[in-house]
Coordinates of N, CA and C in Angstrom, one line a residue:
Chain H
K1138 N 43.1 -62.1 8.2 CA 43.1 -61.2 9.0 C 41.6 -60.9 9.5
N1139 N 41.4 -60.9 10.7 CA 40.1 -60.4 11.3 C 39.9 -58.9 10.9
E1140 N 38.7 -58.6 10.4 CA 38.4 -57.3 10.0 C 38.0 -56.5 11.5
V1141 N 37.8 -57.3 12.5 CA 37.3 -56.7 13.9 C 38.0 -57.4 14.9
E1142 N 38.9 -56.8 15.5 CA 39.7 -57.5 16.6 C 39.2 -56.8 17.9
Q1143 N 39.1 -57.6 19.0 CA 38.9 -57.2 20.5 C 39.8 -57.4 21.2
S1144 N 40.0 -56.6 22.3 CA 41.0 -57.2 23.4 C 40.5 -56.6 24.6
P1145 N 40.7 -57.4 25.8 CA 41.3 -58.6 25.7 C 40.3 -59.8 25.5
Q1146 N 40.8 -60.9 25.0 CA 39.8 -62.2 24.9 C 39.0 -62.5 25.9
N1147 N 39.9 -62.6 27.3 CA 39.1 -63.0 28.4 C 39.7 -61.7 29.6
L1148 N 38.8 -61.6 30.3 CA 39.1 -60.6 31.3 C 38.1 -60.8 32.8
T1149 N 38.9 -60.8 33.8 CA 38.6 -61.4 35.2 C 38.7 -59.9 36.0
A1150 N 37.5 -59.4 36.6 CA 37.7 -58.4 37.3 C 37.1 -58.5 38.7
Q1151 N 37.6 -57.7 39.7 CA 36.8 -57.7 41.0 C 35.6 -56.8 41.1
E1152 N 34.5 -57.0 41.7 CA 33.4 -56.4 41.9 C 33.9 -55.1 42.2
G1153 N 33.4 -54.0 41.5 CA 33.5 -52.5 41.6 C 34.8 -51.8 41.0
E1154 N 35.3 -52.8 40.2 CA 36.4 -52.4 39.2 C 35.8 -51.8 38.0
F1155 N 36.7 -50.6 37.4 CA 36.5 -50.1 36.2 C 36.9 -50.9 35.0
I1156 N 36.2 -51.1 34.1 CA 36.5 -52.1 33.1 C 36.5 -51.6 31.7
T1157 N 37.5 -51.7 31.0 CA 37.6 -51.4 29.6 C 37.7 -52.5 28.8
I1158 N 37.1 -52.4 27.6 CA 37.3 -53.5 26.5 C 37.4 -52.7 25.3
N1159 N 38.4 -53.2 24.4 CA 38.6 -52.6 23.3 C 38.3 -53.2 22.0
C1160 N 38.1 -52.4 21.1 CA 37.8 -52.9 19.7 C 38.6 -52.0 18.3
S1161 N 39.2 -52.8 17.5 CA 40.0 -52.2 16.5 C 39.2 -52.6 15.2
Y1162 N 38.9 -51.9 14.1 CA 38.6 -52.6 13.1 C 39.3 -51.9 11.9
S1163 N 39.5 -52.7 10.6 CA 40.3 -52.4 9.6 C 39.6 -52.0 8.4
V1164 N 38.1 -51.7 8.5 CA 37.2 -51.5 7.1 C 36.7 -50.1 7.7
G1165 N 36.3 -49.4 6.5 CA 35.6 -48.2 6.7 C 34.2 -48.6 7.2
I1166 N 33.6 -47.8 8.1 CA 32.3 -48.3 8.6 C 31.4 -47.0 8.6
S1167 N 30.0 -47.6 8.8 CA 28.9 -46.5 8.8 C 28.4 -46.5 10.4
A1168 N 28.8 -47.7 11.1 CA 28.2 -47.7 12.4 C 28.8 -48.8 13.2
L1169 N 28.9 -48.8 14.7 CA 29.7 -49.9 15.3 C 28.7 -50.1 16.4
H1170 N 28.6 -51.3 16.6 CA 27.6 -51.9 17.8 C 28.6 -52.6 18.7
W1171 N 28.0 -52.3 19.9 CA 28.4 -53.3 21.3 C 27.3 -54.0 21.5
L1172 N 27.5 -55.4 21.8 CA 26.4 -56.3 22.0 C 26.9 -57.0 23.3
Q1173 N 26.0 -57.8 23.9 CA 26.2 -58.4 25.3 C 25.7 -59.7 24.9
Q1174 N 26.3 -60.9 25.1 CA 25.7 -62.3 25.1 C 25.9 -62.7 26.3
H1175 N 24.8 -63.5 26.9 CA 24.9 -64.1 28.2 C 25.2 -65.8 27.8
P1176 N 25.4 -66.4 28.7 CA 25.7 -67.8 28.8 C 24.6 -68.6 28.1
G1177 N 23.3 -68.3 28.3 CA 22.2 -68.9 27.4 C 22.3 -68.7 25.9
G1178 N 23.2 -67.8 25.6 CA 23.2 -67.5 24.1 C 22.6 -66.1 23.7
G1179 N 21.5 -65.7 24.3 CA 20.8 -64.5 23.7 C 21.8 -63.3 23.6
I1180 N 21.7 -62.5 22.4 CA 22.4 -61.4 22.1 C 21.6 -60.2 22.5
V1181 N 22.0 -59.3 23.2 CA 21.3 -58.0 23.4 C 22.3 -56.8 22.8
S1182 N 21.5 -55.8 22.3 CA 22.2 -54.7 21.9 C 22.4 -53.7 22.9
L1183 N 23.7 -53.2 22.9 CA 23.8 -52.3 24.2 C 24.1 -50.9 23.5
F1184 N 24.8 -50.7 22.6 CA 24.9 -49.3 21.8 C 25.0 -49.5 20.5
M1185 N 24.7 -48.5 19.6 CA 25.1 -48.2 18.3 C 25.5 -46.9 18.2
L1186 N 26.8 -46.8 17.5 CA 27.4 -45.5 17.5 C 28.2 -45.2 16.2
S1187 N 28.1 -44.0 15.9 CA 29.0 -43.8 14.6 C 30.0 -42.5 14.8
S1188 N 29.7 -42.0 16.2 CA 30.9 -40.8 16.5 C 30.8 -40.7 18.0
G1189 N 31.7 -40.1 18.6 CA 31.6 -39.4 19.8 C 31.6 -40.6 20.9
K1190 N 30.4 -40.4 21.9 CA 30.4 -41.2 23.1 C 29.0 -41.3 23.4
K1191 N 28.5 -42.6 24.0 CA 27.3 -42.7 24.4 C 27.3 -43.4 25.9
K1192 N 26.4 -42.9 26.7 CA 26.3 -43.6 28.0 C 25.0 -44.0 28.4
H1193 N 25.0 -45.2 29.0 CA 23.5 -45.6 29.3 C 24.1 -46.5 30.7
G1194 N 23.5 -45.8 31.9 CA 23.8 -46.3 33.2 C 25.2 -46.4 33.4
R1195 N 25.4 -47.6 34.0 CA 27.1 -47.6 34.2 C 28.0 -48.0 32.9
L1196 N 27.5 -47.9 31.6 CA 28.2 -48.5 30.5 C 28.4 -47.0 29.7
I1197 N 29.5 -47.1 29.2 CA 29.9 -45.8 28.3 C 30.5 -46.5 27.0
A1198 N 30.2 -46.1 25.8 CA 30.8 -46.5 24.8 C 31.6 -45.2 23.9
T1199 N 32.7 -45.5 23.5 CA 33.3 -44.2 22.6 C 33.8 -44.8 21.3
I1200 N 34.0 -44.0 20.4 CA 34.5 -44.3 19.2 C 35.5 -43.2 18.7
N1201 N 36.5 -43.8 18.1 CA 37.3 -42.7 17.2 C 37.5 -43.2 15.7
I1202 N 36.8 -42.4 15.0 CA 36.6 -43.0 13.7 C 38.1 -43.1 12.9
Q1203 N 38.7 -41.9 13.1 CA 40.1 -41.6 12.6 C 41.1 -42.7 12.7
E1204 N 40.9 -43.2 14.2 CA 41.9 -44.3 14.6 C 41.3 -45.5 14.3
K1205 N 40.0 -45.9 14.0 CA 39.2 -47.0 13.8 C 39.3 -48.0 15.1
H1206 N 39.0 -47.2 16.1 CA 38.9 -47.8 17.5 C 37.8 -47.5 18.4
S1207 N 37.3 -48.3 19.0 CA 36.2 -48.0 20.1 C 36.5 -48.7 21.3
S1208 N 35.9 -48.3 22.3 CA 36.0 -48.8 23.8 C 34.7 -48.9 24.5
L1209 N 34.5 -49.8 25.1 CA 33.4 -49.9 26.0 C 33.9 -50.1 27.4
H1210 N 33.2 -49.1 28.3 CA 33.7 -49.0 29.8 C 32.4 -49.4 30.5
I1211 N 32.8 -50.2 31.6 CA 31.9 -50.4 32.6 C 32.4 -50.0 33.9
T1212 N 31.7 -48.8 34.6 CA 32.0 -48.5 35.9 C 31.4 -49.3 36.9
A1213 N 32.0 -49.4 38.2 CA 31.6 -49.9 39.4 C 30.8 -51.3 38.9
S1214 N 31.8 -52.1 38.2 CA 31.3 -53.4 37.8 C 30.7 -54.2 38.8
H1215 N 29.8 -55.2 38.4 CA 29.1 -56.1 39.2 C 29.1 -57.5 38.7
P1216 N 29.0 -58.6 39.6 CA 28.9 -59.8 39.1 C 27.9 -60.2 37.8
R1217 N 26.7 -59.5 37.8 CA 25.6 -59.6 36.9 C 26.3 -59.0 35.7
D1218 N 27.3 -58.2 35.5 CA 27.9 -57.8 34.4 C 28.5 -58.9 33.5
S1219 N 29.1 -60.1 34.2 CA 29.7 -61.1 33.6 C 28.9 -61.7 32.3
A1220 N 29.6 -61.7 31.2 CA 29.1 -62.0 30.0 C 30.2 -62.0 28.7
V1221 N 29.7 -62.3 27.7 CA 30.7 -61.8 26.5 C 30.1 -60.6 25.7
Y1222 N 31.2 -59.6 25.7 CA 30.9 -58.5 25.1 C 31.4 -58.4 23.6
I1223 N 30.6 -58.1 22.7 CA 31.0 -58.4 21.3 C 30.9 -56.9 20.6
C1224 N 32.0 -56.8 19.9 CA 32.1 -55.5 19.0 C 31.6 -56.0 17.6
A1225 N 30.7 -55.0 17.0 CA 30.5 -55.5 15.8 C 30.4 -54.3 14.7
V1226 N 30.9 -54.3 13.5 CA 30.9 -53.0 12.6 C 29.9 -53.4 11.4
R1227 N 29.1 -52.2 11.1 CA 28.5 -52.1 9.8 C 29.3 -51.4 8.8
P1228 N 29.9 -52.3 7.7 CA 30.8 -51.4 6.9 C 30.0 -50.4 6.1
G1229 N 30.7 -49.6 5.7 CA 30.4 -48.5 4.7 C 30.0 -49.0 3.4
G1230 N 29.0 -48.1 2.9 CA 28.2 -48.5 1.4 C 26.8 -49.0 1.8
A1231 N 26.4 -49.7 0.8 CA 25.1 -49.9 0.8 C 25.0 -51.2 1.5
T1232 N 25.8 -51.8 2.2 CA 25.5 -53.1 3.0 C 24.8 -52.7 4.3
N1233 N 24.1 -53.6 4.8 CA 23.7 -53.5 6.3 C 23.9 -54.8 6.9
K1234 N 24.7 -55.6 6.6 CA 25.4 -56.5 7.4 C 26.1 -56.1 8.5
L1235 N 26.3 -56.8 9.5 CA 27.2 -56.8 10.5 C 28.5 -57.6 10.5
I1236 N 29.6 -57.2 10.7 CA 30.9 -58.2 10.9 C 31.1 -58.0 12.3
F1237 N 31.1 -59.2 12.9 CA 31.5 -59.4 14.3 C 32.8 -59.8 14.6
G1238 N 33.4 -59.3 15.9 CA 34.5 -59.5 16.5 C 34.1 -60.8 17.3
T1239 N 35.3 -61.5 17.8 CA 35.3 -62.8 18.7 C 34.7 -62.6 20.0
G1240 N 34.6 -61.4 20.6 CA 34.1 -61.2 21.9 C 35.1 -61.1 22.9
T1241 N 34.8 -60.5 24.1 CA 35.6 -60.5 25.1 C 34.7 -61.3 26.4
L1242 N 35.2 -62.3 26.9 CA 34.5 -63.0 28.0 C 34.9 -62.3 29.3
L1243 N 33.9 -61.6 29.9 CA 34.2 -60.9 31.2 C 33.6 -61.6 32.4
A1244 N 34.3 -61.8 33.6 CA 33.8 -62.4 34.7 C 34.2 -61.4 35.7
V1245 N 33.1 -60.9 36.4 CA 33.5 -60.2 37.5 C 33.0 -60.8 38.8
Q1246 N 34.0 -61.0 39.6 CA 33.9 -61.7 40.9 C 33.6 -60.9 42.0
P1247 N 32.9 -61.6 42.9 CA 32.2 -60.7 44.1 C 33.3 -60.4 45.0
Chain F
E1256 N 8.7 -54.4 26.5 CA 9.4 -54.0 25.3 C 9.2 -55.0 24.4
P1257 N 9.0 -54.6 23.1 CA 8.9 -55.7 22.0 C 10.0 -56.6 21.7
E1258 N 9.7 -57.8 21.5 CA 10.9 -58.7 21.3 C 10.8 -59.5 20.0
V1259 N 11.9 -60.0 19.5 CA 12.0 -61.0 18.6 C 12.0 -62.2 19.2
T1260 N 11.2 -63.2 18.6 CA 10.8 -64.5 19.2 C 11.4 -65.6 18.3
Q1261 N 12.0 -66.4 18.5 CA 12.5 -67.5 17.9 C 12.0 -69.0 18.3
T1262 N 11.4 -69.9 17.4 CA 11.3 -71.2 17.8 C 11.7 -72.2 16.8
P1263 N 12.1 -73.4 17.2 CA 12.2 -73.9 18.6 C 13.6 -73.0 19.1
S1264 N 13.6 -73.3 20.4 CA 15.0 -73.1 21.0 C 16.1 -74.0 20.8
H1265 N 15.6 -75.3 20.6 CA 16.6 -76.3 20.3 C 16.0 -77.2 19.2
Q1266 N 16.9 -77.5 18.1 CA 16.3 -78.4 17.1 C 17.4 -79.5 16.9
V1267 N 17.1 -80.7 16.9 CA 18.2 -81.8 16.7 C 17.3 -82.4 15.4
T1268 N 18.3 -82.7 14.4 CA 17.9 -83.4 13.1 C 18.8 -84.1 12.8
Q1269 N 18.6 -84.9 11.8 CA 19.5 -86.1 11.3 C 20.0 -85.4 9.8
M1270 N 21.3 -85.7 9.5 CA 21.9 -85.2 8.3 C 21.1 -85.5 7.3
G1271 N 20.9 -84.5 6.2 CA 20.2 -84.9 5.1 C 18.7 -84.3 5.3
Q1272 N 18.4 -84.2 6.4 CA 17.0 -83.6 6.6 C 16.9 -82.2 6.5
E1273 N 15.6 -81.7 6.2 CA 15.3 -80.4 6.1 C 14.9 -79.8 7.5
V1274 N 15.2 -78.7 7.7 CA 14.7 -78.0 8.8 C 14.3 -76.5 8.6
I1275 N 13.4 -76.2 9.3 CA 12.9 -74.6 9.2 C 12.9 -74.1 10.6
L1276 N 13.6 -73.0 10.6 CA 13.6 -72.3 12.0 C 12.9 -71.2 11.8
R1277 N 12.1 -70.8 12.9 CA 11.0 -69.7 12.6 C 11.5 -68.6 13.7
C1278 N 10.9 -67.4 13.2 CA 11.2 -66.2 13.9 C 9.9 -65.0 13.7
V1279 N 9.7 -64.5 14.7 CA 8.9 -63.5 14.7 C 9.3 -62.1 15.1
P1280 N 9.5 -61.4 13.9 CA 10.5 -60.1 14.2 C 9.5 -58.9 15.0
I1281 N 9.9 -58.1 15.4 CA 9.2 -56.9 15.9 C 8.4 -56.4 15.0
S1282 N 7.0 -56.2 15.4 CA 5.8 -56.0 14.5 C 6.1 -54.7 13.2
N1283 N 6.7 -53.7 13.8 CA 6.6 -52.7 12.9 C 8.1 -52.4 12.1
H1284 N 9.0 -53.5 12.3 CA 10.2 -53.5 11.7 C 10.1 -54.0 10.3
L1285 N 11.2 -53.6 9.4 CA 11.1 -53.6 8.2 C 12.4 -54.6 7.5
Y1286 N 13.3 -54.7 8.3 CA 14.6 -55.1 7.9 C 14.8 -56.5 8.8
F1287 N 15.0 -57.5 8.0 CA 15.2 -58.7 8.9 C 16.3 -59.6 8.3
Y1288 N 17.0 -60.2 9.5 CA 18.5 -60.9 9.3 C 18.5 -62.3 9.9
W1289 N 19.2 -63.2 9.2 CA 19.6 -64.2 10.0 C 21.3 -64.2 10.2
Y1290 N 21.6 -64.7 11.3 CA 23.1 -64.8 11.8 C 23.1 -66.2 12.3
R1291 N 24.4 -66.9 12.2 CA 24.8 -67.9 12.8 C 26.0 -67.9 13.8
Q1292 N 26.1 -68.7 14.6 CA 27.3 -68.8 15.4 C 27.6 -70.2 15.6
I1293 N 28.6 -70.8 15.2 CA 29.3 -72.1 15.4 C 29.9 -72.0 16.7
L1294 N 29.7 -73.0 17.4 CA 30.1 -73.1 18.8 C 31.5 -72.7 18.9
G1295 N 31.9 -71.8 19.8 CA 33.1 -71.4 20.1 C 33.7 -70.3 18.9
Q1296 N 33.0 -69.9 18.0 CA 33.3 -69.0 16.9 C 32.6 -67.6 17.0
K1297 N 32.8 -66.9 16.1 CA 32.2 -65.5 16.3 C 30.8 -65.6 15.5
V1298 N 30.0 -64.7 15.6 CA 28.7 -64.8 14.8 C 29.0 -64.1 13.5
E1299 N 28.3 -64.9 12.7 CA 28.4 -64.6 11.0 C 27.3 -64.3 10.5
F1300 N 27.2 -63.4 9.5 CA 26.1 -62.9 8.7 C 25.7 -63.9 7.7
L1301 N 24.3 -64.3 7.8 CA 24.1 -65.2 6.5 C 23.2 -64.4 5.5
V1302 N 22.0 -63.7 5.9 CA 21.3 -63.0 4.8 C 20.6 -61.8 5.4
S1303 N 20.2 -60.9 4.6 CA 19.3 -59.8 5.1 C 18.1 -59.9 4.1
F1304 N 16.9 -59.4 4.5 CA 15.7 -59.3 3.8 C 14.8 -58.3 3.9
Y1305 N 14.5 -57.5 2.9 CA 13.7 -56.3 3.1 C 12.6 -56.5 1.8
N1306 N 11.6 -56.0 2.1 CA 10.6 -55.7 1.0 C 10.3 -57.1 0.1
N1307 N 10.2 -58.1 1.0 CA 9.9 -59.5 0.5 C 11.0 -60.1 -0.4
E1308 N 12.4 -59.4 -0.4 CA 13.2 -60.1 -1.1 C 14.6 -60.1 -0.5
I1309 N 15.6 -60.9 -0.7 CA 17.0 -61.0 -0.3 C 17.5 -59.7 -0.7
S1310 N 18.0 -59.0 0.4 CA 18.8 -57.7 0.1 C 20.4 -58.1 -0.2
E1311 N 20.7 -59.1 0.7 CA 22.4 -59.3 0.7 C 22.4 -60.8 1.3
K1312 N 23.3 -61.4 0.9 CA 23.6 -62.8 1.6 C 24.9 -63.0 1.4
S1313 N 25.4 -63.8 2.4 CA 26.9 -64.3 2.4 C 27.1 -65.2 1.6
E1314 N 28.6 -65.6 1.6 CA 28.9 -66.9 0.9 C 28.4 -68.3 1.5
I1315 N 28.1 -68.1 2.9 CA 27.7 -69.3 3.6 C 26.2 -69.6 3.0
F1316 N 25.4 -68.7 2.7 CA 24.1 -68.8 2.4 C 24.0 -69.3 0.8
D1317 N 24.3 -70.7 0.8 CA 24.1 -71.3 -0.7 C 22.9 -71.7 -1.0
D1318 N 22.8 -72.5 -2.0 CA 21.5 -73.0 -2.5 C 20.7 -74.0 -1.5
Q1319 N 21.5 -74.4 -0.4 CA 20.7 -75.4 0.6 C 19.9 -74.5 1.5
F1320 N 20.1 -73.1 1.4 CA 19.4 -72.3 2.6 C 18.5 -71.5 1.5
S1321 N 17.2 -71.2 2.3 CA 16.2 -70.2 1.8 C 15.7 -69.4 2.9
V1322 N 15.0 -68.3 2.7 CA 14.3 -67.4 3.5 C 13.0 -67.0 3.0
E1323 N 12.0 -66.9 4.0 CA 10.4 -66.6 3.4 C 10.0 -65.9 4.6
R1324 N 9.1 -64.8 4.1 CA 8.1 -64.0 5.3 C 6.8 -64.5 4.6
P1325 N 6.2 -65.9 5.2 CA 5.3 -66.4 4.4 C 3.6 -65.4 4.6
D1326 N 3.7 -64.8 5.9 CA 2.4 -64.4 6.1 C 2.5 -62.8 6.9
G1327 N 3.6 -62.3 6.5 CA 3.5 -60.9 7.3 C 4.0 -60.6 8.6
S1328 N 4.2 -61.8 9.3 CA 4.5 -61.8 10.8 C 5.9 -62.7 10.9
N1329 N 5.6 -64.0 10.3 CA 6.9 -64.8 10.5 C 7.9 -64.6 9.5
F1330 N 9.3 -65.1 10.0 CA 10.2 -64.9 9.0 C 11.0 -66.1 9.1
T1331 N 11.2 -67.1 8.2 CA 11.7 -68.4 8.2 C 12.9 -68.6 7.7
L1332 N 13.9 -69.4 8.2 CA 15.0 -69.9 7.4 C 14.8 -71.4 7.2
K1333 N 15.2 -71.8 5.9 CA 14.8 -73.3 5.6 C 16.4 -73.8 5.4
I1334 N 16.7 -74.9 5.7 CA 18.0 -75.5 5.3 C 17.3 -76.6 4.7
R1335 N 17.6 -76.9 3.5 CA 17.3 -78.1 2.6 C 17.4 -79.3 2.9
S1336 N 18.8 -79.6 3.0 CA 19.3 -80.9 3.4 C 20.6 -80.5 4.3
T1337 N 20.4 -80.8 5.5 CA 21.4 -80.2 6.7 C 22.6 -81.3 6.7
K1338 N 23.6 -80.6 7.0 CA 24.9 -81.2 7.1 C 25.5 -81.1 8.6
L1339 N 26.5 -81.9 8.7 CA 27.0 -81.6 10.1 C 27.5 -80.5 10.5
E1340 N 28.0 -79.9 9.5 CA 28.8 -78.3 9.9 C 27.6 -77.3 9.9
D1341 N 26.4 -77.6 9.7 CA 25.2 -76.7 9.7 C 24.8 -76.5 11.3
S1342 N 25.6 -77.4 12.2 CA 25.3 -77.3 13.6 C 25.8 -76.1 14.1
A1343 N 24.7 -75.2 14.6 CA 25.1 -73.8 15.2 C 24.0 -73.2 16.0
M1344 N 24.3 -72.1 16.5 CA 23.1 -71.4 16.9 C 22.7 -70.3 15.9
Y1345 N 21.5 -70.3 15.6 CA 21.0 -69.4 14.5 C 20.3 -68.4 15.0
F1346 N 20.6 -67.1 14.8 CA 19.9 -65.9 15.4 C 19.1 -65.1 14.3
C1347 N 17.9 -64.8 14.6 CA 17.2 -63.9 13.9 C 17.2 -62.6 14.4
A1348 N 17.3 -61.5 13.6 CA 17.2 -60.0 14.0 C 16.4 -59.3 13.0
S1349 N 15.9 -58.2 13.7 CA 15.2 -57.2 13.0 C 15.6 -55.8 13.3
S1350 N 15.3 -54.8 12.3 CA 15.4 -53.4 12.6 C 14.4 -52.5 11.9
L1351 N 14.3 -51.6 12.2 CA 13.1 -50.6 11.7 C 13.8 -50.0 10.4
T1352 N 15.0 -49.7 10.5 CA 15.6 -49.1 9.2 C 16.7 -49.9 8.7
S1353 N 17.4 -49.5 7.6 CA 18.6 -50.3 7.2 C 19.8 -49.9 7.9
G1354 N 19.7 -48.9 8.8 CA 21.0 -48.4 9.5 C 22.0 -47.7 8.8
T1355 N 22.0 -47.8 7.5 CA 23.0 -46.9 6.8 C 22.5 -45.7 7.0
G1356 N 23.0 -44.6 7.7 CA 22.7 -43.0 7.9 C 21.7 -42.9 9.0
G1357 N 21.5 -43.8 9.5 CA 20.2 -43.8 10.6 C 20.3 -44.5 12.0
D1358 N 19.9 -44.1 12.9 CA 20.1 -44.9 14.2 C 19.0 -46.0 14.4
S1359 N 19.5 -47.1 14.1 CA 18.6 -48.3 14.0 C 19.2 -49.5 14.7
P1360 N 19.0 -49.6 16.0 CA 19.5 -50.6 16.6 C 18.9 -51.8 16.2
L1361 N 19.7 -52.9 16.2 CA 19.3 -54.3 15.9 C 18.8 -55.0 17.1
H1362 N 17.8 -55.7 16.9 CA 17.1 -56.4 17.9 C 17.1 -58.1 17.6
F1363 N 17.8 -58.6 18.7 CA 18.1 -60.1 18.3 C 17.0 -61.0 18.9
G1364 N 16.8 -62.2 18.4 CA 16.2 -63.3 19.3 C 17.1 -64.0 20.2
N1365 N 16.5 -64.9 20.9 CA 17.4 -65.8 21.7 C 18.0 -66.9 21.1
G1366 N 17.7 -67.1 19.9 CA 18.6 -68.1 19.2 C 17.7 -69.4 18.9
T1367 N 18.2 -70.2 18.0 CA 17.8 -71.7 17.9 C 19.2 -72.3 17.6
R1368 N 19.1 -73.4 18.7 CA 20.4 -74.1 18.5 C 20.1 -75.4 17.7
L1369 N 20.8 -75.4 16.7 CA 20.4 -76.5 15.8 C 21.9 -77.5 15.8
T1370 N 21.3 -78.7 16.2 CA 22.2 -79.9 16.2 C 21.9 -80.9 15.1
V1371 N 23.0 -81.0 14.2 CA 22.6 -82.0 13.2 C 23.6 -83.3 13.5
T1372 N 22.8 -84.6 13.6 CA 23.7 -85.6 13.9 C 23.8 -86.6 12.8

């Protein structure tokens, strides 16, 4: 069983749509990361959160620690948002490794 | 904005050869990591490094792998005798703190694609 599950695996949206990507995890965590990976392969950190909600531009990330669930929202989506969005968790305890989900491939069509 | 840089971007090697993947972390960062991503699969943790020693490693990081910070700026991953299944994208990352209990974003390099033939 995967410790980090994302849904959907693939998502196609029209430009301007509101997008939600979900992440559920089964372990206790100290933090959750949302990352973006472009076709070239590079990974960019979008958010790190351990509670509540964070916003950066058109991106919003929320986390519910009790329900072990996080969502990434993109408002007014644009073709340049097309990428793989990855949820990763840092388990609780002394570890500082990340456990990654399999990612959500987002394609925003003009 | 400071970046994590990795070289080379693509390395092709023959099975059984040694490879060294190089990374220059962000200069004031203290924690360093290697992750890998086999094509079509999720990113996996290999090793973390702090204060000139390995702080944690995964089951993947066996005796064929080693890491080193030889000169205070570079952070290298060596694979002693490559196997076909080592073919993957290898990502270096760094952070200012360990992240446990603190806000410490992880900064990734663009990766080195290793192809073992």
